[in-house]
mmCIF file of C-alpha atoms in Angstrom:
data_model
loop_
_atom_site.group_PDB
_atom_site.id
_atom_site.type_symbol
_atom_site.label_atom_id
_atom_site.label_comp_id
_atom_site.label_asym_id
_atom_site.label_seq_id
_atom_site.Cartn_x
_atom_site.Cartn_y
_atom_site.Cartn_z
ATOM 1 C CA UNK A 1013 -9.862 -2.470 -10.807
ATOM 2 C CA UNK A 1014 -10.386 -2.468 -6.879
ATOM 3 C CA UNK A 1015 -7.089 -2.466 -6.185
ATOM 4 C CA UNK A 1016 -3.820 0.244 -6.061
ATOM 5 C CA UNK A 1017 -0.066 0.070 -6.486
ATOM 6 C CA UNK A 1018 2.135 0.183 -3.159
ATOM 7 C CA UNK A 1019 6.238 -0.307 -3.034
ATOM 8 C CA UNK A 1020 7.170 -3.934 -3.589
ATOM 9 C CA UNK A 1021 10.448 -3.312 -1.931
ATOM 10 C CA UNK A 1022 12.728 -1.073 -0.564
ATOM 11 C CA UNK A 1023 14.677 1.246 -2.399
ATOM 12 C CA UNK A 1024 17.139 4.190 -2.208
ATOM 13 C CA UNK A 1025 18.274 7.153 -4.741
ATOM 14 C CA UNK A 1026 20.839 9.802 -3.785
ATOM 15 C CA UNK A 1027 20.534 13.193 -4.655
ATOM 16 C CA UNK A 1028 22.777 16.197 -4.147
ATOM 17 C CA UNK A 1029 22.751 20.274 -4.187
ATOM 18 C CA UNK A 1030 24.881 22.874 -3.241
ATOM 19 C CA UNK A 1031 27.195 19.678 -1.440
ATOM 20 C CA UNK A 1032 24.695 18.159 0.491
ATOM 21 C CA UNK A 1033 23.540 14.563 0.332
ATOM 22 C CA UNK A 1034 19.987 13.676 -0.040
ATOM 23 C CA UNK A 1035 19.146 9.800 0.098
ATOM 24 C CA UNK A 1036 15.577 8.782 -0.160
ATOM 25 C CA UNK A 1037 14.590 5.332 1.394
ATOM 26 C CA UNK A 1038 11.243 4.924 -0.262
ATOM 27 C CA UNK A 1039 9.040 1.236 1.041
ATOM 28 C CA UNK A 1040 5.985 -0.271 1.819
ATOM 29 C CA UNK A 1041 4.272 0.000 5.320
ATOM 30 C CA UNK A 1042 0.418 -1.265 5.953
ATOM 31 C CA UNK A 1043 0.181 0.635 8.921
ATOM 32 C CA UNK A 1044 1.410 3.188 11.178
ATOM 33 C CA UNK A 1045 3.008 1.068 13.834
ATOM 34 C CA UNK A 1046 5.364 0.012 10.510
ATOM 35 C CA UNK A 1047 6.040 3.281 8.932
ATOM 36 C CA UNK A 1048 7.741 4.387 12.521
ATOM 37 C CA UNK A 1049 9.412 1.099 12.703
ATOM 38 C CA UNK A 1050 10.838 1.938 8.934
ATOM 39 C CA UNK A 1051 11.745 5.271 9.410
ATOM 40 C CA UNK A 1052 13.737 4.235 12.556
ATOM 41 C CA UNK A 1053 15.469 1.426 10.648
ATOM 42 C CA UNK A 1054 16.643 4.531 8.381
ATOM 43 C CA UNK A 1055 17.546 6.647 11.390
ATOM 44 C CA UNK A 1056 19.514 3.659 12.700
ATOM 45 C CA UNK A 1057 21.135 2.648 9.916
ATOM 46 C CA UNK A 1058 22.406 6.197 8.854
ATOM 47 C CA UNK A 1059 22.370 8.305 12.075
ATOM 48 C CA UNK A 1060 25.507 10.405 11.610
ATOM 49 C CA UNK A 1061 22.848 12.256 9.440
ATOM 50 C CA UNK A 1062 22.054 15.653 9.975
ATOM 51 C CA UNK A 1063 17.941 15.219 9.664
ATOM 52 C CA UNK A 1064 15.177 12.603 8.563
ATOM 53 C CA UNK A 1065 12.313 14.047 7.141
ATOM 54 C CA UNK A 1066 9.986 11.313 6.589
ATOM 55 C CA UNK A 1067 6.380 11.551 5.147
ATOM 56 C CA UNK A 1068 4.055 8.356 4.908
ATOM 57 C CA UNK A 1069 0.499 7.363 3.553
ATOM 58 C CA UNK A 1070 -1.142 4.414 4.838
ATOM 59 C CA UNK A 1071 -3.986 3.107 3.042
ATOM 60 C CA UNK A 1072 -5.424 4.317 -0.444
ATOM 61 C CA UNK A 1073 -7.922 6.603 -1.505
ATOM 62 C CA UNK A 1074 -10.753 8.434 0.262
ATOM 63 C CA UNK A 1075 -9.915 6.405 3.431
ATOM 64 C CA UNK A 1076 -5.820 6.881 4.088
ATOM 65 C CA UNK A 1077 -4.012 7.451 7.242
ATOM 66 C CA UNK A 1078 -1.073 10.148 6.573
ATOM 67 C CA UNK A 1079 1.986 11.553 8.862
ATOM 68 C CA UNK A 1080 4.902 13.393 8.248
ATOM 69 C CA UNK A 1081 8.122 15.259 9.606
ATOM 70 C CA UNK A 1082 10.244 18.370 8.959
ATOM 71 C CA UNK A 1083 12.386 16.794 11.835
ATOM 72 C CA UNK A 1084 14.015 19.956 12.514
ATOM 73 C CA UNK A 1085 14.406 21.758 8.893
ATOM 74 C CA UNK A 1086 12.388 24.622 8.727
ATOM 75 C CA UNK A 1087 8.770 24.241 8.887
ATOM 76 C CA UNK A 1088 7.396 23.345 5.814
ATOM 77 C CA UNK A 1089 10.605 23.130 3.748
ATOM 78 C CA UNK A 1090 10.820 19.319 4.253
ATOM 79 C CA UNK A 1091 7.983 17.217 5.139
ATOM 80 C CA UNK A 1092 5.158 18.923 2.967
ATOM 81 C CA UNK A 1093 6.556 18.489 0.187
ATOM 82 C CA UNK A 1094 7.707 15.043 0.576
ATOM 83 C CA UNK A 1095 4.104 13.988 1.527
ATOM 84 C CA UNK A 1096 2.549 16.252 -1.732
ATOM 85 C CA UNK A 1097 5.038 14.383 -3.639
ATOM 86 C CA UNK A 1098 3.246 10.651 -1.894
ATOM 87 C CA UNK A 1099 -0.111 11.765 -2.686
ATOM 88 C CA UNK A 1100 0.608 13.088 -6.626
ATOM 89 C CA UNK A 1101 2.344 9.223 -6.544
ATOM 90 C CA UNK A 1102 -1.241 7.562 -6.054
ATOM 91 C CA UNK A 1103 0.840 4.656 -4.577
ATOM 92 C CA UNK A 1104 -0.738 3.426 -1.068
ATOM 93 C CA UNK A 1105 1.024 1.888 2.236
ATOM 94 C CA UNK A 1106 4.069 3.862 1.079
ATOM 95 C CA UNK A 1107 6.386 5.341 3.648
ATOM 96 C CA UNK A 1108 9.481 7.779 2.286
ATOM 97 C CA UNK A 1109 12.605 8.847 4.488
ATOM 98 C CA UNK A 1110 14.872 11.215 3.131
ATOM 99 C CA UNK A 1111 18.055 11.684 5.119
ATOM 100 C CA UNK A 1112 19.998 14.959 4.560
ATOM 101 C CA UNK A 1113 23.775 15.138 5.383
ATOM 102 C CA UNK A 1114 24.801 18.743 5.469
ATOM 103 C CA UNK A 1115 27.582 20.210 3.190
ATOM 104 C CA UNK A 1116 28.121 22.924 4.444
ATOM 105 C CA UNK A 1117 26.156 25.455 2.513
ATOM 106 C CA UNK A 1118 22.559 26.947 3.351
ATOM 107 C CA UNK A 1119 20.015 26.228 0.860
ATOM 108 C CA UNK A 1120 17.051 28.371 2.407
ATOM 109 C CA UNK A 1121 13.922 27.923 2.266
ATOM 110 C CA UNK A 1122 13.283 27.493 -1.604
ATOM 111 C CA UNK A 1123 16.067 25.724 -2.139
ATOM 112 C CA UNK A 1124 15.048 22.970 0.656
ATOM 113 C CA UNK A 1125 11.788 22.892 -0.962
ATOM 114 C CA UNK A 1126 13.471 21.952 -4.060
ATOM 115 C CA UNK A 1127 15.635 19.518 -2.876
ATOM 116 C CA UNK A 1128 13.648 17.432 -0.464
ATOM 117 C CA UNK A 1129 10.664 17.763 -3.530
ATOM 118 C CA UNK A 1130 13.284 16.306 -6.353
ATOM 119 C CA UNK A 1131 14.699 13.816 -3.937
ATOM 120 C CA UNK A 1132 11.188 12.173 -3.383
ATOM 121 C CA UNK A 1133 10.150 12.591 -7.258
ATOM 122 C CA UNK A 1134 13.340 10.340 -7.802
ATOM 123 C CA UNK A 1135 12.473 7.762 -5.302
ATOM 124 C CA UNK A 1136 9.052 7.477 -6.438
ATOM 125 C CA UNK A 1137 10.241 6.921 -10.072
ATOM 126 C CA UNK A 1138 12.669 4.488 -8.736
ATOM 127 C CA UNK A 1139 10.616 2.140 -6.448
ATOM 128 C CA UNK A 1140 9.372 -0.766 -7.458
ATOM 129 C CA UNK A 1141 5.741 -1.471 -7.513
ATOM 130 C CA UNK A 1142 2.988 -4.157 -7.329
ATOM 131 C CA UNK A 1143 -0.944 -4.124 -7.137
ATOM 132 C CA UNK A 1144 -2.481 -4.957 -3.781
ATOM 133 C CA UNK A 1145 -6.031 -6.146 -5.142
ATOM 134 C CA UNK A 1146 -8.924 -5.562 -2.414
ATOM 135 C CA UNK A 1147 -10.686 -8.529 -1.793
ATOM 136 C CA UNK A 1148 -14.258 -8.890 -0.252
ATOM 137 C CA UNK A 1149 -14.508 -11.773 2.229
ATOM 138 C CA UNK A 1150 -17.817 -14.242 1.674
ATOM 139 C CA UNK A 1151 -18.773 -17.551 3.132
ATOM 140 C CA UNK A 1152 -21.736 -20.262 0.683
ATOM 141 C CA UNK A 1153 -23.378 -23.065 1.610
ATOM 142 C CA UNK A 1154 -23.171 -25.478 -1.254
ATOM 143 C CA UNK A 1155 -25.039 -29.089 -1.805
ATOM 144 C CA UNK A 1156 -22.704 -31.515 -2.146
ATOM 145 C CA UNK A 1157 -23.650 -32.426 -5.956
ATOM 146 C CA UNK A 1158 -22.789 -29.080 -6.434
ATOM 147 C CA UNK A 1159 -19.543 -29.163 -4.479
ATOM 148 C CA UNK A 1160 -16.740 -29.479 -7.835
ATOM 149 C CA UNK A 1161 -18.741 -27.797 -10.381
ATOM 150 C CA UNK A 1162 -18.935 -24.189 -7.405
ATOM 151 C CA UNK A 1163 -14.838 -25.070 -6.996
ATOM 152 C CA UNK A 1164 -14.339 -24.549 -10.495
ATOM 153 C CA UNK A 1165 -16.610 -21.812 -10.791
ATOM 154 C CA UNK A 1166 -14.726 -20.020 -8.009
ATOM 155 C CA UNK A 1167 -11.060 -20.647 -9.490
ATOM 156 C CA UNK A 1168 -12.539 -18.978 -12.892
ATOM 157 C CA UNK A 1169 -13.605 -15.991 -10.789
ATOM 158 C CA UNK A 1170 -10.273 -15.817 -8.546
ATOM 159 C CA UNK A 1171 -11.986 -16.510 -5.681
ATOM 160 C CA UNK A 1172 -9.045 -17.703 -2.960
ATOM 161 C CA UNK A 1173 -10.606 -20.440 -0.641
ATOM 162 C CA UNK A 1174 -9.928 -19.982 3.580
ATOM 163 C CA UNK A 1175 -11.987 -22.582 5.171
ATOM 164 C CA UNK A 1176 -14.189 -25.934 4.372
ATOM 165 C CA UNK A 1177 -16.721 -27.644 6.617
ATOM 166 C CA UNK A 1178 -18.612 -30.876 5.981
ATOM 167 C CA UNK A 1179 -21.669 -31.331 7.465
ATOM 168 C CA UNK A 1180 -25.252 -31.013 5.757
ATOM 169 C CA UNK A 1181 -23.556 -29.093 3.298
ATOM 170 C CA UNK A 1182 -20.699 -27.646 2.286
ATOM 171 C CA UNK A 1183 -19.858 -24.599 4.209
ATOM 172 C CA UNK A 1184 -16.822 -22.573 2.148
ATOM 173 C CA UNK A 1185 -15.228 -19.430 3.506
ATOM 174 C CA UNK A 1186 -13.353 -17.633 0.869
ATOM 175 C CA UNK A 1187 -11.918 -14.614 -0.880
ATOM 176 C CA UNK A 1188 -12.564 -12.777 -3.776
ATOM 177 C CA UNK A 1189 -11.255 -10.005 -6.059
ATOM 178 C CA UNK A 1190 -13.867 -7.107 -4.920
ATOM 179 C CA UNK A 1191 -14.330 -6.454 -9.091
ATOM 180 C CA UNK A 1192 -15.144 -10.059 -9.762
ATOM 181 C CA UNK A 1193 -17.693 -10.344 -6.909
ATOM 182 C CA UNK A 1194 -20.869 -9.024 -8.904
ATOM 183 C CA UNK A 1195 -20.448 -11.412 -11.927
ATOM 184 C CA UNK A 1196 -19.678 -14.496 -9.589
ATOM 185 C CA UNK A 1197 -22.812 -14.026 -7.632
ATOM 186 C CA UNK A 1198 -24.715 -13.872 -11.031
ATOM 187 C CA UNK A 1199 -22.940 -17.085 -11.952
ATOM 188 C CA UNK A 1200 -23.195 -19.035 -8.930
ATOM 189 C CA UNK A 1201 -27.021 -18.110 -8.873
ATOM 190 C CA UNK A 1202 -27.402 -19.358 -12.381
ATOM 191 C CA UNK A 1203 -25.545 -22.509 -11.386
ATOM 192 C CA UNK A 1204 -27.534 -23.139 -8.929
ATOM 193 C CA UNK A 1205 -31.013 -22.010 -10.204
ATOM 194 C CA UNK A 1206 -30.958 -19.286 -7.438
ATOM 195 C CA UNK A 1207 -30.213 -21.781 -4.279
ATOM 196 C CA UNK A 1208 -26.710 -20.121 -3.462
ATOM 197 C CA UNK A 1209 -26.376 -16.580 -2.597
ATOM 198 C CA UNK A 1210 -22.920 -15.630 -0.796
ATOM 199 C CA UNK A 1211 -22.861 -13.825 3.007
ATOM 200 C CA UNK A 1212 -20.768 -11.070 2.662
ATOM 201 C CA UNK A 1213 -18.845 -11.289 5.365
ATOM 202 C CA UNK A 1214 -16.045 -8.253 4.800
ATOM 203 C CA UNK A 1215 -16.269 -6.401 2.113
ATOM 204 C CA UNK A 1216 -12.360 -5.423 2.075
#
């Protein structure tokens, strides 16, 4: 299916080693502007914290917009891994916080590897997900004897409709499940012995 799995809310796991606290705040974000407005609600919320490493991936697939912070652990200990950790997920608009308090013991390098790595395994296991479905956005003109009989056609193929206009014909703006797009043309086309042939408009 044209589609992918993203958070459908937000959720937090703690994790601890060697006595210090690891909570990762794992949620959705469709852009960047909203996975730095998430990871500040984190920093906000808990900022007594010693760091925030944060690691996000907007988008899904071959065309994804990623970002990521160590902020202040050593380089590479932190961030990395929480971002390898995203894109092993294959969940998309995901953003991931983990907040560290410090309990007094150093964990070097391998063991901060290991413990920001296992906190983000655990918050991907625990979130919560849904499908976001890509849709490709079309617009048809349709006679109006043909009107109810291309409504129901469209509600077969899940095609969501935006906009009507009446005039000489029926204009229809709509939506539709990118999958279901080649088989509704086909349909509509036989329907309509070859009259109606959707402008694509966005293909999603």
């Amino acid at each position: 299916m044209s589609g992918y799995w993203r958070p459908k809310a937000t959720t937090r796991i703690e994790y601890r080693q060697s006595n210090s606290r690891f909570y990762g705040t794992i949620g959705r974000a469709s852009s960047v502007d909203e996975a730095k407005a998430f990871v500040q609600g984190v920093r906000d919320e808990m900022s007594d914290a010693s760091h925030h490493v944060y690691a996000f991936i907007i988008g899904h697939g071959a065309s994804v917009t990623e970002g990521m912070s160590d902020d202040g652990e050593p380089s590479g200990t932190s961030g990395p891994p929480a971002l390898a950790v995203l894109r092993g997920s294959d969940i998309g608009d995901v953003v991931l916080v983990i907040t560290r308090y410090f309990g007094g013991t150093k964990l070097g390098t391998g063991g901060l590897v290991h413990a920001y790595g296992q906190t983000a395994r655990e918050a991907v296991s625990a979130v919560e997900l849904e499908q976001k479905i890509i849709r490709t956005t079309a617009g048809i003109e349709v006679p109006y004897h043909l009107f109810e009989q291309v409504k129901r056609l469209m509600a077969e193929y899940a095609a969501d409709i935006d906009d009507e206009d009446f005039a000489a014909d029926v204009t229809i703006l709509f939506r539709i499940p990118k999958d279901n797009l080649t088989a509704f043309n086909e349909a509509l086309l036989e329907l309509s012995a070859g009259q109606i042939k959707p402008t694509i408009l966005d293909e999603g």
